[in-house]
């Protein structure tokens, strides 16, 4: 038997003298949950500061994009609900609005039909490569993941939003993952928001009521009617709902300016009526004389805020949209009372002349009647401020954004030093009035 040939001795490598390979320790960079709002995961360390900066910028861009999508989703749901109500009451006059409603309803129906078909095929094991239910595997995977981690009801609500559908079809995986995570965090908010706007999400699923699909029957269970009262008469508190109350009475929402009762005033005249020499030009059209200007109602903020319980500070306001610095969010309204009125120590706001410093016109008492602005919690570092304005034939007190307000941020305001004479501020901001007062007392 022939022997195997081997190389000559001078070509045989001496393994005893081979140096051991260097052990290179892999350095890894851990991306926190806060930057991309995803569970922590290890990512290879960047070689340069530029790469690290780029990743952080990408995380910020992703967060901003997701917040824009969520704001658009809430807006879509609100508009869709309002259009449906207008259609039911035969108040839609413009064909484009009706056409838009029909198209959105149809596209949402197609998306839900595909999801139902996919689930039915999965039950019999036919979700193979032959399945043409979805135009892409990405859409199929995203829809399946969404329904498994949330439910059919939330999916049906979100499907009626054009912003949600576009994100489902077109956004990259990172944006989609962060979006789903945010929807999961705010599922109760979305649920209550859609129900309070009378969104027709169950109608899309009713035609599939006979199908045995996990979770579908739960989504079709009738829900309590939330449309009998204004959506700003609902407070979200630890997943439960309650009505705002003060002094043993429900607090009622009003949207069309202050409630004026002539008998409350000696001369039976509305003190907020515009006086040319006292109140100056209109802040909208700059007319010196009376005009017909008025704040558009409802404002965008009226549609895109919710009342939330913030223990121990009480009811507060959370943004469901993104507002820019300088935006007029709404008018502070309530019952007009004489300046000497003493029966509303919590909600009463002094309405002063815009042009004449220190000239009080009336008190706006919002303890019983008012809008969402009365629930703004105080902060020593507020995001909004009161603004005296002349609009049309009246003077008003508006709420204006002092800076950009982000999605899901609590909207706050500063009620001034006089409000805190016998109260303790709980805002917790650096330099808080109560904290400063305590430090001064300690030093004294």
CSV table of C-alpha atoms in Angstrom, one decimal:
chain,number,residue,atom,x,y,z
A,1,UNK,CA,0.0,0.0,0.0
A,2,UNK,CA,1.5,3.3,-1.1
A,3,UNK,CA,2.3,5.7,1.7
A,4,UNK,CA,0.9,9.2,1.8
A,5,UNK,CA,3.4,11.8,0.6
A,6,UNK,CA,4.3,14.6,2.9
A,7,UNK,CA,6.2,17.8,2.4
A,8,UNK,CA,9.9,17.9,2.8
A,9,UNK,CA,11.1,18.5,6.4
A,10,UNK,CA,12.1,22.1,5.6
A,11,UNK,CA,8.5,22.9,4.8
A,12,UNK,CA,7.0,21.3,7.9
A,13,UNK,CA,5.7,24.1,10.2
A,14,UNK,CA,7.0,23.9,13.8
A,15,UNK,CA,3.8,24.2,15.8
A,16,UNK,CA,5.6,24.4,19.0
A,17,UNK,CA,6.9,27.8,18.2
A,18,UNK,CA,3.7,29.3,16.8
A,19,UNK,CA,2.6,32.3,18.9
A,20,UNK,CA,-0.8,32.1,20.5
A,21,UNK,CA,-3.5,34.2,18.8
A,22,UNK,CA,-4.3,37.5,20.6
A,23,UNK,CA,-7.6,37.5,22.4
A,24,UNK,CA,-9.5,40.6,21.3
A,25,UNK,CA,-12.1,41.7,23.7
A,26,UNK,CA,-15.2,42.8,22.0
A,27,UNK,CA,-16.5,46.1,23.3
A,28,UNK,CA,-20.2,46.6,22.9
A,29,UNK,CA,-22.4,49.6,23.2
A,30,UNK,CA,-25.7,49.2,25.0
A,31,UNK,CA,-28.6,51.2,23.6
A,32,UNK,CA,-31.0,52.3,26.3
A,33,UNK,CA,-34.7,51.9,26.1
A,34,UNK,CA,-35.2,55.7,26.4
A,35,UNK,CA,-33.4,56.5,23.1
A,36,UNK,CA,-35.5,54.2,20.8
A,37,UNK,CA,-38.1,53.1,23.3
A,38,UNK,CA,-37.3,49.4,22.7
A,39,UNK,CA,-36.1,46.7,25.0
A,40,UNK,CA,-32.4,47.0,25.6
A,41,UNK,CA,-30.1,45.2,23.2
A,42,UNK,CA,-26.4,45.1,22.5
A,43,UNK,CA,-25.1,46.9,19.5
A,44,UNK,CA,-21.5,46.9,18.3
A,45,UNK,CA,-19.6,49.9,19.7
A,46,UNK,CA,-19.2,52.7,17.2
A,47,UNK,CA,-15.7,53.3,15.9
A,48,UNK,CA,-16.0,57.1,16.0
A,49,UNK,CA,-17.9,59.8,17.8
A,50,UNK,CA,-19.6,60.5,14.5
A,51,UNK,CA,-21.2,57.1,14.4
A,52,UNK,CA,-22.5,57.5,18.0
A,53,UNK,CA,-23.9,60.9,17.2
A,54,UNK,CA,-25.6,59.5,14.1
A,55,UNK,CA,-27.2,56.7,16.1
A,56,UNK,CA,-28.5,59.2,18.6
A,57,UNK,CA,-29.8,61.4,15.9
A,58,UNK,CA,-31.5,58.5,14.3
A,59,UNK,CA,-33.2,57.6,17.6
A,60,UNK,CA,-34.4,61.2,18.0
A,61,UNK,CA,-35.7,61.2,14.4
A,62,UNK,CA,-37.5,57.9,15.0
A,63,UNK,CA,-39.1,59.2,18.2
A,64,UNK,CA,-40.3,62.4,16.5
A,65,UNK,CA,-41.6,60.4,13.5
A,66,UNK,CA,-43.5,58.0,15.8
A,67,UNK,CA,-45.0,61.0,17.7
A,68,UNK,CA,-46.1,62.6,14.4
A,69,UNK,CA,-47.8,59.3,13.3
A,70,UNK,CA,-49.6,59.0,16.7
A,71,UNK,CA,-50.7,62.6,16.6
A,72,UNK,CA,-52.1,62.0,13.1
A,73,UNK,CA,-53.8,58.8,14.2
A,74,UNK,CA,-55.6,60.6,17.0
A,75,UNK,CA,-56.6,63.3,14.6
A,76,UNK,CA,-57.8,60.8,12.0
A,77,UNK,CA,-59.9,59.0,14.6
A,78,UNK,CA,-61.5,62.3,15.8
A,79,UNK,CA,-62.3,63.5,12.3
A,80,UNK,CA,-63.7,60.1,11.3
A,81,UNK,CA,-66.0,60.1,14.3
A,82,UNK,CA,-67.1,63.7,13.7
A,83,UNK,CA,-67.8,62.9,10.0
A,84,UNK,CA,-69.8,59.9,11.0
A,85,UNK,CA,-71.9,61.9,13.4
A,86,UNK,CA,-72.4,64.6,10.8
A,87,UNK,CA,-73.4,62.0,8.2
A,88,UNK,CA,-76.0,60.4,10.6
A,89,UNK,CA,-77.5,63.9,11.2
A,90,UNK,CA,-77.5,64.7,7.5
A,91,UNK,CA,-75.1,67.7,8.1
A,92,UNK,CA,-72.5,66.8,5.5
A,93,UNK,CA,-72.9,69.2,2.7
A,94,UNK,CA,-69.5,68.9,0.9
A,95,UNK,CA,-69.0,66.0,-1.4
A,96,UNK,CA,-65.2,65.7,-0.7
A,97,UNK,CA,-65.9,65.1,2.9
A,98,UNK,CA,-68.4,62.3,2.1
A,99,UNK,CA,-66.1,60.8,-0.5
A,100,UNK,CA,-63.2,60.9,2.0
A,101,UNK,CA,-65.3,59.1,4.6
A,102,UNK,CA,-66.3,56.4,2.2
A,103,UNK,CA,-62.8,55.8,1.0
A,104,UNK,CA,-61.3,55.6,4.5
A,105,UNK,CA,-64.0,53.2,5.5
A,106,UNK,CA,-63.5,51.0,2.5
A,107,UNK,CA,-59.7,50.8,2.9
A,108,UNK,CA,-60.0,50.0,6.6
A,109,UNK,CA,-62.5,47.2,5.7
A,110,UNK,CA,-60.0,45.8,3.1
A,111,UNK,CA,-57.3,45.7,5.8
A,112,UNK,CA,-59.5,43.9,8.3
A,113,UNK,CA,-60.8,41.5,5.7
A,114,UNK,CA,-57.2,40.5,4.9
A,115,UNK,CA,-56.5,40.0,8.6
A,116,UNK,CA,-59.5,37.8,9.0
A,117,UNK,CA,-58.8,35.7,6.0
A,118,UNK,CA,-55.2,35.2,7.2
A,119,UNK,CA,-56.4,34.0,10.6
A,120,UNK,CA,-58.9,31.6,8.9
A,121,UNK,CA,-56.2,30.1,6.7
A,122,UNK,CA,-53.8,29.8,9.7
A,123,UNK,CA,-56.4,27.6,11.4
A,124,UNK,CA,-56.3,25.1,8.7
A,125,UNK,CA,-52.5,25.4,8.1
A,126,UNK,CA,-52.6,27.1,4.7
A,127,UNK,CA,-50.5,30.2,5.4
A,128,UNK,CA,-47.8,28.9,3.1
A,129,UNK,CA,-46.1,30.5,0.1
A,130,UNK,CA,-49.3,29.9,-1.9
A,131,UNK,CA,-51.2,32.4,0.3
A,132,UNK,CA,-52.0,35.6,-1.6
A,133,UNK,CA,-53.9,37.3,1.2
A,134,UNK,CA,-51.4,40.1,1.7
A,135,UNK,CA,-49.4,41.9,-1.0
A,136,UNK,CA,-46.2,41.4,1.1
A,137,UNK,CA,-44.9,39.2,3.9
A,138,UNK,CA,-44.0,42.3,5.9
A,139,UNK,CA,-47.7,43.4,6.1
A,140,UNK,CA,-48.8,39.9,7.1
A,141,UNK,CA,-46.1,39.7,9.9
A,142,UNK,CA,-46.9,43.1,11.2
A,143,UNK,CA,-50.7,42.6,11.3
A,144,UNK,CA,-50.3,39.2,13.0
A,145,UNK,CA,-47.9,40.6,15.6
A,146,UNK,CA,-50.1,43.6,16.3
A,147,UNK,CA,-53.2,41.5,16.9
A,148,UNK,CA,-51.4,39.0,19.1
A,149,UNK,CA,-49.9,41.7,21.3
A,150,UNK,CA,-53.0,44.0,21.4
A,151,UNK,CA,-56.5,42.8,20.2
A,152,UNK,CA,-58.9,43.0,17.4
A,153,UNK,CA,-60.7,46.0,18.9
A,154,UNK,CA,-57.6,48.2,19.0
A,155,UNK,CA,-56.6,47.0,15.5
A,156,UNK,CA,-60.1,47.9,14.1
A,157,UNK,CA,-59.9,51.3,15.6
A,158,UNK,CA,-56.4,52.0,14.3
A,159,UNK,CA,-57.2,50.6,10.9
A,160,UNK,CA,-59.6,53.5,10.3
A,161,UNK,CA,-56.7,55.9,10.6
A,162,UNK,CA,-54.9,56.6,7.3
A,163,UNK,CA,-51.7,57.5,9.2
A,164,UNK,CA,-51.7,54.0,10.8
A,165,UNK,CA,-52.2,52.2,7.5
A,166,UNK,CA,-49.4,54.2,5.8
A,167,UNK,CA,-47.1,53.4,8.7
A,168,UNK,CA,-48.0,49.7,8.4
A,169,UNK,CA,-47.3,49.6,4.7
A,170,UNK,CA,-44.3,51.9,4.3
A,171,UNK,CA,-42.3,52.6,7.5
A,172,UNK,CA,-39.1,50.7,8.3
A,173,UNK,CA,-39.0,48.0,11.0
A,174,UNK,CA,-37.6,50.3,13.7
A,175,UNK,CA,-40.2,52.9,13.3
A,176,UNK,CA,-43.0,50.3,13.2
A,177,UNK,CA,-41.6,48.5,16.4
A,178,UNK,CA,-41.5,51.8,18.3
A,179,UNK,CA,-45.0,52.7,17.1
A,180,UNK,CA,-46.5,49.4,18.2
A,181,UNK,CA,-44.8,49.8,21.6
A,182,UNK,CA,-46.3,53.3,22.0
A,183,UNK,CA,-49.7,52.0,21.0
A,184,UNK,CA,-49.5,49.3,23.6
A,185,UNK,CA,-48.5,51.8,26.3
A,186,UNK,CA,-51.5,54.0,25.4
A,187,UNK,CA,-54.1,51.4,24.4
A,188,UNK,CA,-56.6,52.5,27.0
A,189,UNK,CA,-56.3,56.1,25.9
A,190,UNK,CA,-56.9,55.1,22.2
A,191,UNK,CA,-59.8,52.9,23.2
A,192,UNK,CA,-61.5,55.6,25.3
A,193,UNK,CA,-60.7,58.3,22.7
A,194,UNK,CA,-62.3,56.3,19.9
A,195,UNK,CA,-65.4,55.3,21.9
A,196,UNK,CA,-66.0,58.9,23.1
A,197,UNK,CA,-66.0,60.0,19.4
A,198,UNK,CA,-68.4,57.3,18.5
A,199,UNK,CA,-66.0,55.7,16.0
A,200,UNK,CA,-67.7,52.9,14.0
A,201,UNK,CA,-65.1,50.2,14.5
A,202,UNK,CA,-67.4,47.4,15.4
A,203,UNK,CA,-69.3,47.7,12.1
A,204,UNK,CA,-66.2,46.6,10.3
A,205,UNK,CA,-66.0,43.4,12.3
A,206,UNK,CA,-69.7,42.5,12.4
A,207,UNK,CA,-69.7,40.8,9.1
A,208,UNK,CA,-67.2,38.3,10.4
A,209,UNK,CA,-69.1,37.6,13.7
A,210,UNK,CA,-69.8,34.0,12.6
A,211,UNK,CA,-66.2,33.1,12.3
A,212,UNK,CA,-64.4,31.2,15.1
A,213,UNK,CA,-61.3,33.4,15.5
A,214,UNK,CA,-59.6,33.9,18.9
A,215,UNK,CA,-60.4,37.3,20.4
A,216,UNK,CA,-62.9,38.3,17.7
A,217,UNK,CA,-66.0,37.7,19.8
A,218,UNK,CA,-64.5,39.7,22.7
A,219,UNK,CA,-64.1,42.7,20.3
A,220,UNK,CA,-67.7,42.5,19.4
A,221,UNK,CA,-69.1,42.7,22.9
A,222,UNK,CA,-71.2,45.9,23.1
A,223,UNK,CA,-69.5,48.7,25.0
A,224,UNK,CA,-71.1,51.4,27.2
A,225,UNK,CA,-72.3,54.5,25.3
A,226,UNK,CA,-69.8,57.3,25.8
A,227,UNK,CA,-71.3,59.8,23.4
A,228,UNK,CA,-74.1,61.0,25.6
A,229,UNK,CA,-71.7,63.4,27.3
A,230,UNK,CA,-68.9,65.5,26.1
A,231,UNK,CA,-65.5,63.8,25.9
A,232,UNK,CA,-64.1,66.4,28.3
A,233,UNK,CA,-66.4,65.1,31.0
A,234,UNK,CA,-64.5,61.8,31.1
A,235,UNK,CA,-61.4,61.4,33.3
A,236,UNK,CA,-58.9,58.6,32.8
A,237,UNK,CA,-57.7,57.4,36.2
A,238,UNK,CA,-55.6,54.2,36.5
A,239,UNK,CA,-57.3,52.5,33.6
A,240,UNK,CA,-60.8,53.3,35.0
A,241,UNK,CA,-63.1,56.2,34.1
A,242,UNK,CA,-64.8,58.8,36.2
A,243,UNK,CA,-66.6,62.1,35.8
A,244,UNK,CA,-65.0,65.4,37.0
A,245,UNK,CA,-66.7,66.6,40.1
A,246,UNK,CA,-66.4,69.6,42.4
A,247,UNK,CA,-68.3,70.6,45.5
A,248,UNK,CA,-70.7,67.7,45.0
A,249,UNK,CA,-71.6,68.6,41.4
A,250,UNK,CA,-70.6,67.2,38.0
A,251,UNK,CA,-68.5,69.7,36.1
A,252,UNK,CA,-70.1,70.4,32.7
A,253,UNK,CA,-68.3,71.3,29.6
A,254,UNK,CA,-69.2,74.4,27.5
A,255,UNK,CA,-67.5,75.3,24.3
A,256,UNK,CA,-69.1,78.5,23.0
A,257,UNK,CA,-67.6,81.2,25.2
A,258,UNK,CA,-68.3,82.4,28.7
A,259,UNK,CA,-71.7,81.8,30.3
A,260,UNK,CA,-73.2,85.2,31.0
A,261,UNK,CA,-76.2,85.6,33.3
A,262,UNK,CA,-77.3,89.3,33.5
A,263,UNK,CA,-78.8,89.1,37.0
A,264,UNK,CA,-75.3,88.5,38.4
A,265,UNK,CA,-74.3,92.1,37.5
A,266,UNK,CA,-75.9,95.3,38.8
A,267,UNK,CA,-76.2,96.9,35.3
A,268,UNK,CA,-77.1,93.6,33.7
A,269,UNK,CA,-74.4,94.1,31.1
A,270,UNK,CA,-71.7,91.7,30.0
A,271,UNK,CA,-68.4,93.2,31.3
A,272,UNK,CA,-66.4,91.4,28.6
A,273,UNK,CA,-68.0,93.3,25.7
A,274,UNK,CA,-65.3,95.2,23.8
A,275,UNK,CA,-64.8,98.9,24.6
A,276,UNK,CA,-62.8,100.6,21.9
A,277,UNK,CA,-60.7,102.9,24.2
A,278,UNK,CA,-60.1,100.2,26.8
A,279,UNK,CA,-59.5,97.1,24.8
A,280,UNK,CA,-57.6,98.2,21.7
A,281,UNK,CA,-57.4,96.6,18.3
A,282,UNK,CA,-58.7,93.1,17.5
A,283,UNK,CA,-55.8,90.6,17.9
A,284,UNK,CA,-56.8,88.6,14.9
A,285,UNK,CA,-57.5,91.2,12.2
A,286,UNK,CA,-56.1,94.3,13.9
A,287,UNK,CA,-59.3,96.3,13.3
A,288,UNK,CA,-59.7,99.3,15.5
A,289,UNK,CA,-63.5,99.1,15.5
A,290,UNK,CA,-65.8,96.2,16.1
A,291,UNK,CA,-65.4,93.2,13.8
A,292,UNK,CA,-66.9,89.7,13.5
A,293,UNK,CA,-63.7,87.8,14.4
A,294,UNK,CA,-63.8,84.9,16.8
A,295,UNK,CA,-61.6,82.0,17.7
A,296,UNK,CA,-62.3,79.0,15.6
A,297,UNK,CA,-64.1,76.4,17.6
A,298,UNK,CA,-63.4,73.7,18.4
A,299,UNK,CA,-59.6,74.4,18.3
A,300,UNK,CA,-57.2,71.7,17.5
A,301,UNK,CA,-56.2,71.4,21.1
A,302,UNK,CA,-59.9,70.9,22.1
A,303,UNK,CA,-59.9,67.8,19.9
A,304,UNK,CA,-56.5,66.5,20.9
A,305,UNK,CA,-56.3,66.6,24.6
A,306,UNK,CA,-57.6,64.2,27.3
A,307,UNK,CA,-58.3,64.6,31.0
A,308,UNK,CA,-56.0,62.3,33.2
A,309,UNK,CA,-55.7,61.9,36.9
A,310,UNK,CA,-52.2,62.9,38.1
A,311,UNK,CA,-52.1,61.9,41.8
A,312,UNK,CA,-51.6,63.7,44.1
A,313,UNK,CA,-52.2,66.8,42.0
A,314,UNK,CA,-55.6,65.8,40.8
A,315,UNK,CA,-57.1,66.0,37.3
A,316,UNK,CA,-54.7,67.3,34.6
A,317,UNK,CA,-54.5,67.6,30.8
A,318,UNK,CA,-52.5,65.4,28.5
A,319,UNK,CA,-51.6,66.3,25.0
A,320,UNK,CA,-52.7,63.9,22.2
A,321,UNK,CA,-51.1,66.0,19.5
A,322,UNK,CA,-48.0,68.2,19.0
A,323,UNK,CA,-48.4,71.9,19.6
A,324,UNK,CA,-46.0,74.7,18.6
A,325,UNK,CA,-44.7,77.6,20.6
A,326,UNK,CA,-47.2,80.5,20.2
A,327,UNK,CA,-50.2,78.4,19.4
A,328,UNK,CA,-53.5,79.6,20.9
A,329,UNK,CA,-54.8,76.4,22.4
A,330,UNK,CA,-58.2,77.5,23.6
A,331,UNK,CA,-60.1,80.1,25.6
A,332,UNK,CA,-60.5,79.9,29.4
A,333,UNK,CA,-64.2,79.9,29.9
A,334,UNK,CA,-66.7,79.6,32.7
A,335,UNK,CA,-69.5,81.6,34.3
A,336,UNK,CA,-68.9,85.3,34.5
A,337,UNK,CA,-69.2,86.7,38.0
A,338,UNK,CA,-68.6,90.1,39.6
A,339,UNK,CA,-65.0,90.7,40.8
A,340,UNK,CA,-66.0,90.3,44.5
A,341,UNK,CA,-67.3,86.8,44.0
A,342,UNK,CA,-65.9,84.5,46.8
A,343,UNK,CA,-67.5,81.1,46.2
A,344,UNK,CA,-64.9,79.7,43.8
A,345,UNK,CA,-61.5,79.6,45.4
A,346,UNK,CA,-60.1,76.9,43.0
A,347,UNK,CA,-61.2,77.7,39.5
A,348,UNK,CA,-62.0,81.4,39.5
A,349,UNK,CA,-59.7,83.5,37.2
A,350,UNK,CA,-59.5,87.3,37.2
A,351,UNK,CA,-60.4,88.7,33.8
A,352,UNK,CA,-58.5,92.0,33.4
A,353,UNK,CA,-58.4,94.7,30.8
A,354,UNK,CA,-55.8,94.2,28.1
A,355,UNK,CA,-54.8,97.8,27.8
A,356,UNK,CA,-55.3,99.2,31.3
A,357,UNK,CA,-53.0,97.5,33.8
A,358,UNK,CA,-54.8,96.3,36.9
A,359,UNK,CA,-58.3,97.0,35.8
A,360,UNK,CA,-60.4,93.9,36.6
A,361,UNK,CA,-63.5,93.3,34.5
A,362,UNK,CA,-65.0,90.1,36.0
A,363,UNK,CA,-64.2,86.7,37.5
A,364,UNK,CA,-64.4,83.6,35.3
A,365,UNK,CA,-65.7,80.9,37.6
A,366,UNK,CA,-65.2,77.5,36.1
A,367,UNK,CA,-66.1,75.4,39.1
A,368,UNK,CA,-69.4,74.2,37.5
A,369,UNK,CA,-69.3,75.2,33.8
A,370,UNK,CA,-66.1,75.4,31.8
A,371,UNK,CA,-63.9,73.6,29.3
A,372,UNK,CA,-60.7,71.5,29.5
A,373,UNK,CA,-58.5,74.6,30.3
A,374,UNK,CA,-59.8,74.7,33.9
A,375,UNK,CA,-58.1,71.4,34.5
A,376,UNK,CA,-54.6,72.6,33.7
A,377,UNK,CA,-52.3,71.8,36.6
A,378,UNK,CA,-49.9,74.4,37.9
A,379,UNK,CA,-46.2,74.1,37.2
A,380,UNK,CA,-43.4,76.5,38.2
A,381,UNK,CA,-42.0,75.7,34.8
A,382,UNK,CA,-45.2,75.8,32.7
A,383,UNK,CA,-45.7,75.0,29.1
A,384,UNK,CA,-48.6,77.5,28.6
A,385,UNK,CA,-49.6,81.0,29.9
A,386,UNK,CA,-52.8,83.0,30.0
A,387,UNK,CA,-53.0,85.7,27.4
A,388,UNK,CA,-55.5,88.7,27.4
A,389,UNK,CA,-56.9,89.2,24.0
A,390,UNK,CA,-59.4,91.3,22.1
A,391,UNK,CA,-61.3,89.2,19.6
A,392,UNK,CA,-64.2,90.5,17.6
A,393,UNK,CA,-66.7,92.1,19.9
A,394,UNK,CA,-65.3,90.7,23.1
A,395,UNK,CA,-62.3,90.4,25.3
A,396,UNK,CA,-61.2,86.9,26.3
A,397,UNK,CA,-58.5,85.1,28.3
A,398,UNK,CA,-56.7,82.6,26.0
A,399,UNK,CA,-54.2,79.8,26.8
A,400,UNK,CA,-51.1,80.1,24.7
A,401,UNK,CA,-48.2,77.7,24.3
A,402,UNK,CA,-44.9,79.1,25.7
A,403,UNK,CA,-42.9,76.4,24.0
A,404,UNK,CA,-43.4,73.3,21.8
A,405,UNK,CA,-45.6,70.7,23.6
A,406,UNK,CA,-44.8,67.1,22.7
A,407,UNK,CA,-47.1,64.1,22.3
A,408,UNK,CA,-48.4,62.6,25.6
A,409,UNK,CA,-46.9,65.5,27.6
A,410,UNK,CA,-48.9,67.0,30.4
A,411,UNK,CA,-49.9,70.6,29.6
A,412,UNK,CA,-49.3,72.9,32.6
A,413,UNK,CA,-49.7,76.6,33.4
A,414,UNK,CA,-48.5,79.0,36.1
A,415,UNK,CA,-51.4,80.4,38.3
A,416,UNK,CA,-49.2,83.1,39.9
A,417,UNK,CA,-47.8,83.8,43.3
A,418,UNK,CA,-51.2,84.9,44.8
A,419,UNK,CA,-52.7,81.5,44.2
A,420,UNK,CA,-50.2,79.8,46.5
A,421,UNK,CA,-50.6,81.9,49.6
A,422,UNK,CA,-52.3,79.1,51.6
A,423,UNK,CA,-51.4,76.2,49.3
A,424,UNK,CA,-48.5,73.9,48.7
A,425,UNK,CA,-47.3,73.5,45.2
A,426,UNK,CA,-46.6,69.8,44.2
A,427,UNK,CA,-45.2,70.3,40.7
A,428,UNK,CA,-41.7,69.2,41.8
A,429,UNK,CA,-39.9,71.4,39.3
A,430,UNK,CA,-36.4,72.8,40.2
A,431,UNK,CA,-36.9,76.1,41.9
A,432,UNK,CA,-40.5,75.3,42.8
A,433,UNK,CA,-42.2,78.0,44.8
A,434,UNK,CA,-43.1,75.7,47.7
A,435,UNK,CA,-39.5,74.3,47.8
A,436,UNK,CA,-38.0,77.8,47.8
A,437,UNK,CA,-40.4,79.0,50.5
A,438,UNK,CA,-39.4,76.0,52.7
A,439,UNK,CA,-35.7,76.7,52.2
A,440,UNK,CA,-36.2,80.3,53.1
A,441,UNK,CA,-38.1,79.3,56.3
A,442,UNK,CA,-35.3,76.9,57.2
A,443,UNK,CA,-32.6,79.5,56.7
A,444,UNK,CA,-34.6,82.0,58.8
